[in-house]
Coordinates of C-alpha atoms and ligand atoms in Angstrom, one line a residue:
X1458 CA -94.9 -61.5 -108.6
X1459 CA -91.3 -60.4 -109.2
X1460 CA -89.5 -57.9 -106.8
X1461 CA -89.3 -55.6 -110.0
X1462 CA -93.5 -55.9 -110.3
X1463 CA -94.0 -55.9 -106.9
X1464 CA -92.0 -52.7 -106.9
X1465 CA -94.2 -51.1 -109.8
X1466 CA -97.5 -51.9 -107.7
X1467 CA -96.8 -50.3 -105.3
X1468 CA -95.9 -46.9 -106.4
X1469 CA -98.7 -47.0 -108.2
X1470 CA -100.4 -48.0 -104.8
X1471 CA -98.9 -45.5 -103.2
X1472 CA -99.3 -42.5 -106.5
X1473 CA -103.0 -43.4 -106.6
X1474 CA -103.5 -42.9 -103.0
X1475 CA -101.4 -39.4 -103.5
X1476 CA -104.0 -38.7 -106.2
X1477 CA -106.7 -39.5 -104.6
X1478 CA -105.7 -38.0 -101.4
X1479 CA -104.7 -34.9 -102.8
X1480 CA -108.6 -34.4 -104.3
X1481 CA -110.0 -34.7 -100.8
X1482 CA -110.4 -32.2 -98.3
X1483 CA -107.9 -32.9 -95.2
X1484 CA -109.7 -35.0 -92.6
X1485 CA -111.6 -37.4 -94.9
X1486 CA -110.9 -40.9 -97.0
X1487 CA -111.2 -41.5 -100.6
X1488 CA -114.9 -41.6 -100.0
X1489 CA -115.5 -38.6 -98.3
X1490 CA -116.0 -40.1 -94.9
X1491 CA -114.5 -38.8 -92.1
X1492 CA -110.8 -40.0 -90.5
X1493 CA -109.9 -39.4 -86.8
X1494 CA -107.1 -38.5 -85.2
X1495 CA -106.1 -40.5 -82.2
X1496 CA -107.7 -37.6 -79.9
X1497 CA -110.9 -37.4 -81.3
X1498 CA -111.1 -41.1 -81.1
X1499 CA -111.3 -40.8 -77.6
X1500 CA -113.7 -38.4 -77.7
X1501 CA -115.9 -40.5 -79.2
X1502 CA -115.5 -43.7 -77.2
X1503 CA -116.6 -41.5 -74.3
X1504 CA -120.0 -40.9 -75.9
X1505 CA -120.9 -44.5 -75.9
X1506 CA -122.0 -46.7 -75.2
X1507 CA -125.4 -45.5 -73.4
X1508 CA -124.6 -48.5 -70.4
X1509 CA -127.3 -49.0 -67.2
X1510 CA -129.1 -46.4 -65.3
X1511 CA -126.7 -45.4 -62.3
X1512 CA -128.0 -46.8 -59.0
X1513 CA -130.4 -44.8 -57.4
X1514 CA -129.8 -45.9 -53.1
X1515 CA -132.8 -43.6 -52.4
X1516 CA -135.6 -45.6 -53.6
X1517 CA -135.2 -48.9 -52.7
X1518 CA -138.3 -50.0 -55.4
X1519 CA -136.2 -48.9 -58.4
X1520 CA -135.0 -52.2 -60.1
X1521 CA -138.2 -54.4 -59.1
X1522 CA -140.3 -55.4 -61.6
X1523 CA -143.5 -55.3 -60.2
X1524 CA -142.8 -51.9 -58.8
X1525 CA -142.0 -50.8 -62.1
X1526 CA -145.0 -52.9 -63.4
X1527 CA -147.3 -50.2 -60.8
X1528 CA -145.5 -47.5 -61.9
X1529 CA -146.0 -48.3 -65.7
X1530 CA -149.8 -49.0 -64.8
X1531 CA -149.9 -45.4 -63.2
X1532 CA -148.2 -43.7 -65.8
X1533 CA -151.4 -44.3 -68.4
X1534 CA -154.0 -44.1 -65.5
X1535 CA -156.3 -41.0 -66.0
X1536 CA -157.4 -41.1 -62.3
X1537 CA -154.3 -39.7 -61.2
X1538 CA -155.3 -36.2 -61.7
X1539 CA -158.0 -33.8 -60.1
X1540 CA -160.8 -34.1 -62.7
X1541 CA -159.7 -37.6 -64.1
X1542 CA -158.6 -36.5 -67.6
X1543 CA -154.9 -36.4 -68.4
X1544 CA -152.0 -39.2 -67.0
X1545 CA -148.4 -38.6 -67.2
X1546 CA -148.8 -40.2 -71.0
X1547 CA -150.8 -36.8 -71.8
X1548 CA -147.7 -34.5 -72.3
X1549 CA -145.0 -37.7 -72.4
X1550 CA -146.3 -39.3 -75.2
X1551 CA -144.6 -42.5 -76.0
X1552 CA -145.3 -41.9 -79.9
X1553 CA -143.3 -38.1 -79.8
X1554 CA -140.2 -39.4 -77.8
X1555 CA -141.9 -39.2 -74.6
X1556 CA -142.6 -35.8 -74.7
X1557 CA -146.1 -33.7 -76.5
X1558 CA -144.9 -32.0 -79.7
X1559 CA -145.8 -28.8 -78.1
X1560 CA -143.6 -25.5 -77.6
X1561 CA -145.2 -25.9 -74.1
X1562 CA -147.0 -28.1 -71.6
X1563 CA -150.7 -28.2 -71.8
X1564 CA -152.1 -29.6 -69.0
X1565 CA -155.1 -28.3 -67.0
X1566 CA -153.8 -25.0 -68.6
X1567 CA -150.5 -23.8 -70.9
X1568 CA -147.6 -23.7 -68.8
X1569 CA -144.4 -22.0 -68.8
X1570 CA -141.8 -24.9 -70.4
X1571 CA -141.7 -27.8 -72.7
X1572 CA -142.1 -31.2 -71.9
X1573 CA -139.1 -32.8 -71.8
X1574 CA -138.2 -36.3 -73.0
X1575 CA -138.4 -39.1 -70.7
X1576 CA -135.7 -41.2 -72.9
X1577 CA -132.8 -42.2 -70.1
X1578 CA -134.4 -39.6 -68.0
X1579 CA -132.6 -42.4 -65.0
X1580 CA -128.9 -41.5 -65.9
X1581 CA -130.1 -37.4 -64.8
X1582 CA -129.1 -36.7 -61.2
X1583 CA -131.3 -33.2 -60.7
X1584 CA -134.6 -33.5 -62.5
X1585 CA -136.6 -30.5 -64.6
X1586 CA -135.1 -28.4 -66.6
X1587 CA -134.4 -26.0 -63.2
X1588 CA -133.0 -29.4 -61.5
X1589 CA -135.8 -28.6 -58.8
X1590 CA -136.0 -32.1 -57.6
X1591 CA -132.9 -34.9 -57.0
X1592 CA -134.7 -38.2 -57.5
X1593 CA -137.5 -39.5 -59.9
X1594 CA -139.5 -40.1 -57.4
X1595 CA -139.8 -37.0 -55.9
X1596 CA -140.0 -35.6 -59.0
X1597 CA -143.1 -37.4 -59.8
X1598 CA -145.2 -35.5 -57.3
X1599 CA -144.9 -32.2 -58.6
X1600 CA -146.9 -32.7 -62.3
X1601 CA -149.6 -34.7 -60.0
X1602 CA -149.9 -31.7 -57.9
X1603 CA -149.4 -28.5 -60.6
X1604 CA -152.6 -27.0 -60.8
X1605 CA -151.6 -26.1 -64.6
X1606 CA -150.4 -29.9 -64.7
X1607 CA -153.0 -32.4 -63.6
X1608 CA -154.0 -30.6 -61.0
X1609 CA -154.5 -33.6 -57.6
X1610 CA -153.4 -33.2 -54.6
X1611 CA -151.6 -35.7 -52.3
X1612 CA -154.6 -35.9 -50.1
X1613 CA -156.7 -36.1 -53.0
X1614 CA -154.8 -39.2 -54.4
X1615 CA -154.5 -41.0 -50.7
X1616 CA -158.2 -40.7 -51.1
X1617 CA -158.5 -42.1 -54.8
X1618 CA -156.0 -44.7 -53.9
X1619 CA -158.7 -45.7 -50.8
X1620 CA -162.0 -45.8 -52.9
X1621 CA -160.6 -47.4 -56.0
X1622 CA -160.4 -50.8 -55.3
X1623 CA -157.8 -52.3 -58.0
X1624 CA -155.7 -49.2 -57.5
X1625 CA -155.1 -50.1 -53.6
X1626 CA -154.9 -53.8 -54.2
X1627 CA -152.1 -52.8 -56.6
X1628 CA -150.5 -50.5 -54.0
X1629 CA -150.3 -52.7 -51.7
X1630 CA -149.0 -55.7 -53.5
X1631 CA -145.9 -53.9 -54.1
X1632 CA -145.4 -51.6 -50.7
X1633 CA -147.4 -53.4 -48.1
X1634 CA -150.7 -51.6 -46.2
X1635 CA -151.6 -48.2 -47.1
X1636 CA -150.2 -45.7 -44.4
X1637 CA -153.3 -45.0 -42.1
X1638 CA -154.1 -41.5 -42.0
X1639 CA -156.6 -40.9 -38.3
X1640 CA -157.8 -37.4 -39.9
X1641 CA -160.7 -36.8 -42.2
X1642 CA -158.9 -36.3 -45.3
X1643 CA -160.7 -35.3 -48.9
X1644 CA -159.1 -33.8 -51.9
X1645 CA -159.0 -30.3 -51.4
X1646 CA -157.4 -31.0 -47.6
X1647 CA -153.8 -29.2 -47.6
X1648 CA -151.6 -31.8 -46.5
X1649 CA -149.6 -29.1 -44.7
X1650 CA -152.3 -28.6 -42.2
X1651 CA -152.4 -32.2 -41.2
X1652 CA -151.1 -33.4 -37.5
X1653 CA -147.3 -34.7 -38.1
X1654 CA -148.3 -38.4 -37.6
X1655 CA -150.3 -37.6 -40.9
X1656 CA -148.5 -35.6 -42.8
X1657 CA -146.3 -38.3 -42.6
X1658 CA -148.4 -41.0 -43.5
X1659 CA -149.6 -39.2 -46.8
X1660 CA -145.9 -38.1 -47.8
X1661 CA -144.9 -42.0 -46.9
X1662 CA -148.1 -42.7 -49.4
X1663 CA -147.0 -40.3 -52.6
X1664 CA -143.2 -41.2 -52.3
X1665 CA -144.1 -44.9 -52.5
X1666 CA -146.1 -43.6 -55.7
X1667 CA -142.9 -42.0 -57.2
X1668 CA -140.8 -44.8 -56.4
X1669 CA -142.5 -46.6 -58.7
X1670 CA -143.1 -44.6 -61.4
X1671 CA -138.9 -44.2 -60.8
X1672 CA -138.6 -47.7 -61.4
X1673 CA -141.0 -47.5 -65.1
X1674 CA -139.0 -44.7 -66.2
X1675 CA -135.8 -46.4 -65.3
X1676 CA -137.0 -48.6 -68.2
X1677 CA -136.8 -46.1 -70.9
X1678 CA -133.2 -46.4 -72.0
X1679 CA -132.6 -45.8 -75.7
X1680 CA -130.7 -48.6 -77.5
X1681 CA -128.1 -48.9 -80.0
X1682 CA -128.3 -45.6 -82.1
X1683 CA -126.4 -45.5 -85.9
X1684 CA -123.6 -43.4 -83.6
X1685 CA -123.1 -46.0 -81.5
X1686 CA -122.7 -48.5 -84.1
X1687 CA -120.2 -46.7 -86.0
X1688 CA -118.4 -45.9 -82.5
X1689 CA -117.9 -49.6 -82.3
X1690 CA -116.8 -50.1 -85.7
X1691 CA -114.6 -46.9 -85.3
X1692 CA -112.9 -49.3 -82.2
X1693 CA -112.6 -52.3 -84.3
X1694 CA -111.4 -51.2 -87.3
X1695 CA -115.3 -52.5 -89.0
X1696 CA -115.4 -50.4 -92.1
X1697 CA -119.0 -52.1 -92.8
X1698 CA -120.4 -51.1 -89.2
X1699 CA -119.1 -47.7 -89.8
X1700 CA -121.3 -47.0 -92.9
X1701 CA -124.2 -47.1 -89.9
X1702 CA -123.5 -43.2 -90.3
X1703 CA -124.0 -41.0 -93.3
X1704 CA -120.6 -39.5 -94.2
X1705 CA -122.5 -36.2 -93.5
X1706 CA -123.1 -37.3 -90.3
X1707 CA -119.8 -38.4 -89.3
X1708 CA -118.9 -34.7 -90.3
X1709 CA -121.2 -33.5 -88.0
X1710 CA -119.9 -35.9 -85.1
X1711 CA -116.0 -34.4 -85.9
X1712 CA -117.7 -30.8 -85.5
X1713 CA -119.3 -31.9 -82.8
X1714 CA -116.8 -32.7 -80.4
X1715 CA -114.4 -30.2 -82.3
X1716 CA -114.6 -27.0 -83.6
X1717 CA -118.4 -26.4 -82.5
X1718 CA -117.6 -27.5 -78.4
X1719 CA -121.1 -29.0 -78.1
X1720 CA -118.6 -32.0 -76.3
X1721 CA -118.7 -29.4 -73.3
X1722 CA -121.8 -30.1 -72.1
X1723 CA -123.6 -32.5 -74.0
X1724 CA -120.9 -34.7 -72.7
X1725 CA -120.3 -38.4 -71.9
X1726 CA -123.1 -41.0 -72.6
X1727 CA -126.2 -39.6 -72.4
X1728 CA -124.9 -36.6 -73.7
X1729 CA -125.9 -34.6 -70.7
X1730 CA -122.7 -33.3 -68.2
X1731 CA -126.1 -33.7 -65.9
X1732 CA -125.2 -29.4 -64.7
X1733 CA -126.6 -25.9 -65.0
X1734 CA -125.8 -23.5 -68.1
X1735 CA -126.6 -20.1 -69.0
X1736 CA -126.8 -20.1 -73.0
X1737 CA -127.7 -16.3 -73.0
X1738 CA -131.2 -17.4 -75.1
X1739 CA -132.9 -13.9 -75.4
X1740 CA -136.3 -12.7 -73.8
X1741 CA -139.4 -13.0 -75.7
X1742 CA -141.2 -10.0 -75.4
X1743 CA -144.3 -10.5 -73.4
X1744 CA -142.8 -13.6 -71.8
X1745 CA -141.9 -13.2 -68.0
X1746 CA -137.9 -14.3 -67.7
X1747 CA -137.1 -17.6 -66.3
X1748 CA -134.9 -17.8 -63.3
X1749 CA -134.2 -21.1 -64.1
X1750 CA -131.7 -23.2 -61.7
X1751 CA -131.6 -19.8 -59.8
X1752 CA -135.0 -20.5 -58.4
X1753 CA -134.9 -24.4 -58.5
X1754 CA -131.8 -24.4 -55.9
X1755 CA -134.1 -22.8 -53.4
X1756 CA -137.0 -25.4 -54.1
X1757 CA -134.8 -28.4 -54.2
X1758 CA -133.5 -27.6 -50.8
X1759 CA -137.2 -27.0 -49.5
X1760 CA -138.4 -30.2 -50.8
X1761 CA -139.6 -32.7 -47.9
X1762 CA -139.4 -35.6 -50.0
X1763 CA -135.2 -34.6 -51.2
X1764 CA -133.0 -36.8 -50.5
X1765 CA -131.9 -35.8 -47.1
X1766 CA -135.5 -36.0 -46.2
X1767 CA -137.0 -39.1 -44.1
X1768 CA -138.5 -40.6 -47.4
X1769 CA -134.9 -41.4 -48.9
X1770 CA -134.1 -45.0 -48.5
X1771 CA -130.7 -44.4 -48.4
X1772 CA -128.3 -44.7 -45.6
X1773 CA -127.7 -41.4 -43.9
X1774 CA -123.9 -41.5 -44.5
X1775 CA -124.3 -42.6 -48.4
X1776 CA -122.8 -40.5 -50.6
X1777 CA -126.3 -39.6 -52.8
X1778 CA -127.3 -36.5 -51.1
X1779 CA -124.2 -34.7 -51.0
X1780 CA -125.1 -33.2 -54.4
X1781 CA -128.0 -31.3 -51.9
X1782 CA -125.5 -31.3 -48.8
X1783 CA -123.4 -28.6 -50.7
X1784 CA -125.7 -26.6 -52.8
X1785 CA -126.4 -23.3 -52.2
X1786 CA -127.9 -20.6 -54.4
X1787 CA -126.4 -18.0 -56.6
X1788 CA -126.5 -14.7 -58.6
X1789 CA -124.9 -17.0 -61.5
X1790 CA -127.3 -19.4 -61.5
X1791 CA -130.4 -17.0 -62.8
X1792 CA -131.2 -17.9 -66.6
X1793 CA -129.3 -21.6 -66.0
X1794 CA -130.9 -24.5 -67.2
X1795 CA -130.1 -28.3 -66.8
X1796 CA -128.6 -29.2 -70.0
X1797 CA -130.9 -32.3 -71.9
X1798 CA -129.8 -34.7 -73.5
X1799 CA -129.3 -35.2 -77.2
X1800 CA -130.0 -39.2 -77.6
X1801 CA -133.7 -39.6 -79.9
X1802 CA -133.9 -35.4 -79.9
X1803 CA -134.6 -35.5 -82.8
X1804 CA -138.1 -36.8 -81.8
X1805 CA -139.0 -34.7 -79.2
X1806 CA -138.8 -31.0 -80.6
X1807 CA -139.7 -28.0 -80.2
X1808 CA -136.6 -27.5 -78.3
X1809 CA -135.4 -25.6 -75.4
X1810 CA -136.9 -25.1 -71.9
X1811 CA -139.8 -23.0 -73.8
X1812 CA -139.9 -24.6 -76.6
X1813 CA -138.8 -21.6 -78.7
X1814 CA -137.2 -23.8 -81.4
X1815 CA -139.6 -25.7 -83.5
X1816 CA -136.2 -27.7 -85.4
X1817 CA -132.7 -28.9 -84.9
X1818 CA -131.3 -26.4 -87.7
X1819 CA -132.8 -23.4 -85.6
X1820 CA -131.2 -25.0 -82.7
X1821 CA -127.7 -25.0 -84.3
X1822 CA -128.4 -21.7 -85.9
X1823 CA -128.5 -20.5 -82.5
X1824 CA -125.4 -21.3 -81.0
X1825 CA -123.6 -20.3 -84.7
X1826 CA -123.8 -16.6 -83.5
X1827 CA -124.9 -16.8 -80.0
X1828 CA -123.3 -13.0 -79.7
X1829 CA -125.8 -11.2 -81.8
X1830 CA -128.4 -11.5 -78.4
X1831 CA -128.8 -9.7 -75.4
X1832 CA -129.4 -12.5 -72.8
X1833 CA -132.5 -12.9 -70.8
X1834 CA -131.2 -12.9 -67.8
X1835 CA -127.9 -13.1 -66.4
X1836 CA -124.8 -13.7 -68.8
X1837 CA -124.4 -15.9 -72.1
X1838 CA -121.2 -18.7 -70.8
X1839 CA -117.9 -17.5 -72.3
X1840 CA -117.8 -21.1 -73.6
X1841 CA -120.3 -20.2 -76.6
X1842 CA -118.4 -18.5 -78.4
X1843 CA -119.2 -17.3 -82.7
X1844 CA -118.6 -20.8 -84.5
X1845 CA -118.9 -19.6 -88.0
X1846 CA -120.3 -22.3 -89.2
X1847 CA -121.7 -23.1 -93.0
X1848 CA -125.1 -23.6 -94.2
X1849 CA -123.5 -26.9 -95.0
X1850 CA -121.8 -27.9 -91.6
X1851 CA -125.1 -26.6 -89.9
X1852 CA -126.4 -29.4 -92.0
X1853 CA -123.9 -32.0 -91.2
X1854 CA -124.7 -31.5 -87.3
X1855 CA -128.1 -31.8 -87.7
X1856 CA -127.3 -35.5 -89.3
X1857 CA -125.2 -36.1 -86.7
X1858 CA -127.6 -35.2 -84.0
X1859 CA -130.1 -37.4 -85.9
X1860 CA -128.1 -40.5 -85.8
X1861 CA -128.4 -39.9 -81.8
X1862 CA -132.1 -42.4 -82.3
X1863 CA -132.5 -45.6 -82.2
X1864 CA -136.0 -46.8 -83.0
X1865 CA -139.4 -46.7 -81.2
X1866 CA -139.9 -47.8 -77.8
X1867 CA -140.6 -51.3 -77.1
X1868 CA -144.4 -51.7 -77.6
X1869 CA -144.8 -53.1 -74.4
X1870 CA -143.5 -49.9 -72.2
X1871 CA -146.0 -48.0 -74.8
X1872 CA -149.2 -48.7 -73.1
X1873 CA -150.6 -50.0 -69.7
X1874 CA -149.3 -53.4 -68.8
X1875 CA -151.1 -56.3 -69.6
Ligands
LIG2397 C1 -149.3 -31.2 -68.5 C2 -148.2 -31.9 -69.1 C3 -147.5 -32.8 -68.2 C4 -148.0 -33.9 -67.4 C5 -149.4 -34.3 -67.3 C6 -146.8 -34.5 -66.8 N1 -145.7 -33.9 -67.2 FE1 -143.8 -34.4 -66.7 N2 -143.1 -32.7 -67.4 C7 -143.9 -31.7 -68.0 C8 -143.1 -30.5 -68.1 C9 -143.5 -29.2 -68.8 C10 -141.8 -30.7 -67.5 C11 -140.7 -29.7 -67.3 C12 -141.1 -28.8 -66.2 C13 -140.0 -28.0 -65.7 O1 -138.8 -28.3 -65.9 O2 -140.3 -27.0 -64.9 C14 -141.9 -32.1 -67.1 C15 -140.8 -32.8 -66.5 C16 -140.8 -34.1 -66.2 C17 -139.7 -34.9 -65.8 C18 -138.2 -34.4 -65.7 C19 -137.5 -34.7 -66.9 C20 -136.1 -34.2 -66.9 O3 -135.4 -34.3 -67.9 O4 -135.6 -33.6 -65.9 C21 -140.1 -36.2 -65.5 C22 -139.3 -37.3 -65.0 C23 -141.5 -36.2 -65.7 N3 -141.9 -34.9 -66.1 C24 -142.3 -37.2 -65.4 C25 -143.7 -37.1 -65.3 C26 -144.6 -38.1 -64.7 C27 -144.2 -39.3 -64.0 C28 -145.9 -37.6 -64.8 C29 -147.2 -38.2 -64.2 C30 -147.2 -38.3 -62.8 C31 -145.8 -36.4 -65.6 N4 -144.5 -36.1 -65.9 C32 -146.9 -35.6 -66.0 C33 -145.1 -31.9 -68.5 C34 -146.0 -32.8 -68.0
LIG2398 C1 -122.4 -24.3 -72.4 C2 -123.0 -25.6 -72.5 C3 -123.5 -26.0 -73.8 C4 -122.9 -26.1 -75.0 C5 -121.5 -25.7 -75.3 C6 -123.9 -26.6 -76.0 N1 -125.0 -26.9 -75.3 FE1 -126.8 -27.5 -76.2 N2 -127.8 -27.2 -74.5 C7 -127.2 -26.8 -73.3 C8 -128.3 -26.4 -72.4 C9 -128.1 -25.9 -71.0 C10 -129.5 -26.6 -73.1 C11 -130.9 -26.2 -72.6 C12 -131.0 -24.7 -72.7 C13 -132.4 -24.2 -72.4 O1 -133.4 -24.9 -72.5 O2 -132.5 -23.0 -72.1 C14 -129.1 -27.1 -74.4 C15 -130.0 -27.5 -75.4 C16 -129.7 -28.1 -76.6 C17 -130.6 -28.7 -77.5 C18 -132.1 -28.8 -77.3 C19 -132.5 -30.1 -76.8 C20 -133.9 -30.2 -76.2 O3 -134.3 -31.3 -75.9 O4 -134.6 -29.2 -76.1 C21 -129.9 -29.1 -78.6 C22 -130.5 -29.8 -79.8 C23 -128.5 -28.8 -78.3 N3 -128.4 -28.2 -77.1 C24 -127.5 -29.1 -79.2 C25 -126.2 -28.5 -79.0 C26 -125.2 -28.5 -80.1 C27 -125.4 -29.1 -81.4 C28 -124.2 -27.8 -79.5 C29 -122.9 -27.4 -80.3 C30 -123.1 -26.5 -81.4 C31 -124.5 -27.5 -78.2 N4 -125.7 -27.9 -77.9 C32 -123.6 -26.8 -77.3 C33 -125.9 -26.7 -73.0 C34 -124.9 -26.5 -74.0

């Protein structure tokens, strides 16, 4: 090609780009996806990828397999609870992203909140939606023993764990002899009332049965989502991998992390900052307000089985527990909840700690005027603020949160072990 061609092509390079340019709206390509400025870039690369489940020192059972193998065989084992009918699986269904499709827990009776997913429940450091327990394991207790959950007791379960033969061989292949208990225990003994020796035996007993339902659930870590895969090809400059996301969806993400500030708190990897946030939802009438964290501080720090209990397998100078060490309870925290997070959401709606969202578009519609209510309790953060957002960017979020999934759980973590 001569200079004086060479020339020629590329003005008209450069006059078509102009053109084409000038037709789109700032911020996006000839094709309508979505360009990044250096800033938002980084944004993004700090949403991914998902990575390993943080160590947890407290429970030393937490990345062996065959603990993990009991804990999976537990999680689908009806025996668990007081009259033998529901498991874990009952309101964490592997089918509706771990969790029930309900606005609320049905269990023994309807309870207060919505099931939560279990999806990288591991990368969490305060569990429930009030962060009422510090470890999966000692979470695990409290749904055995909520008489509107499934209703057993610990005594109950020591019990079950004695006369059911398979169930103690299992026990015990992982963890060794069952404590011994010397008092006449049945299921309706309140392990409170027990001699220490006991007590101790039987709280040794259930924390060994959360430590491995810790290790199953450290299993159920989402994979590669269409946001992830165009993160990577965002990083190395892939225009094919990018197309993983819709260009509606990659408006979504730029809103996202820009002018709607969801980045603030559904932040880093699992889209959780893993704290305590008072949205300023409103009351329902006839529905008693929710203290939230308020009230979960108090039971945290109450918990024998926390972290700076005797059951924690960590060393008494680890840094774990100082999350507990320097907690303490205030005004600010009534009407806080733990903020979930967004990866497979869109399979495990209704949303919100009662369920009071049966969609992802109500969701958003929520935080588009979050002024108009009167909170609960408490006040609304000064962080939500009116985002003004159009019917149409309301759409483009909801995209974006949708390209959070990744598939269905591997089929083997769907059901007991083989
Ligand atoms: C009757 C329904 C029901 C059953 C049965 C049930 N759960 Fe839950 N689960 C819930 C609800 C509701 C919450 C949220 C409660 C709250 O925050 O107060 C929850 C919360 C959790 C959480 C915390 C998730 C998070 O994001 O913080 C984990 C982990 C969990 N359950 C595991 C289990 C395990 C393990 C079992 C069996 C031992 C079980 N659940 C049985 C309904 C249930
Ligand atoms: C100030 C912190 C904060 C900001 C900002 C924020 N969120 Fe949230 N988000 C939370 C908390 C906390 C909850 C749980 C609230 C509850 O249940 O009462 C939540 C719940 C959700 C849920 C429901 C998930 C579920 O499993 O129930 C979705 C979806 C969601 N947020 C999306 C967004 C989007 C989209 C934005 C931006 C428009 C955003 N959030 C901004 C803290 C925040």
């Amino acid at each position: 090609m001569s200079l004086g061609l060479q020339a020629k092509a590329l003005t008209t390079t450069l006059l078509l780009g102009l053109l084409l340019s000038a037709c789109q709206p700032p911020g996006q390509n000839a094709d309508g996806s979505a360009t990044f400025l250096p800033a938002e870039r980084e944004l993004i690369f700090s949403l991914t990828p998902l990575g390993e489940p943080p160590p947890n020192p407290s429970n030393r059972y937490a990345d062996k397999a065959d603990a993990a193998r009991l804990g999976q065989q537990l999680f689908y084992d009806a025996r668990l609870s007081g009259k033998g009918n529901l498991s874990c699986a009952s309101c964490h269904n592997p089918a509706l992203g771990w969790s029930d499709g309900r606005p609320k827990a049905v269990g023994i009776s309807t309870g207060t909140r919505n099931s939560p997913t279990l999806w990288n429940v591991s990368h969490q450091r305060w569990l429930f939606w009030d962060g009422r327990a510090d470890s999966l394991w000692a979470q695990s207790i409290q749904p055995l023993e909520s008489p509107l959950e499934m209703g057993a007791t610990r005594t109950g379960l020591y019990q079950t764990f004695q006369r059911e033969a398979d169930l103690k061989q299992a026990y015990q292949k992982v963890f060794g002899p069952m404590p011994v208990s010397r008092s006449a225990i049945n299921q309706s003994t309140d392990w409170k009332s027990l001699p220490e020796a006991d007590k101790v035996a039987v709280n040794r007993f259930v924390s060994h049965l959360g430590k491995a339902f810790e290790a199953f659930e450290r299993k159920l870590v989402s994979g590669e989502s269409d946001f992830d895969r165009f993160a990577r090809g965002l990083r190395d400059n892939d225009p094919k991998l990018q197309k993983a996301m819709s260009v509606d969806a990659q408006l979504g993400l730029r809103l996202f992390i820009g002018r709607a500030q969801c980045v603030l708190c559904h932040s880093g990897p699992n889209f959780s900052d893993g704290e305590f946030h008072n949205l300023g939802l409103p009351a329902i009438p006839g529905v008693a307000a929710d203290e939230g964290r308020h009230a979960g501080i108090q039971a945290v720090l109450a918990d024998p089985l926390n972290s700076l209990g005797r059951f924690s397998d960590a060393d008494p100078d680890d840094t774990w527990a100082d999350k507990l060490r320097y907690l303490s309870q205030h005004n600010s925290n009534r009407g806080e909840f733990r903020t979930p997070t967004l990866r497979e959401v869109e399979h495990s709606g209704p949303y919100m700690h009662d369920g009071r969202f049966s969609n992802l578009e109500q969701v958003i519609a929520f935080y588009n005027t979050p002024e108009v209510h009167t909170p609960a309790l408490g006040r609304r953060e000064d962080t939500l603020q009116p985002l003004r957002l159009s019917a149409e960017e309301i759409k483009q979020l909801s995209a974006f949160l949708k390209s959070l999934s990744s598939g269905p759980p591997a089929v083997a973590l769907t059901k007991p072990p083989a």
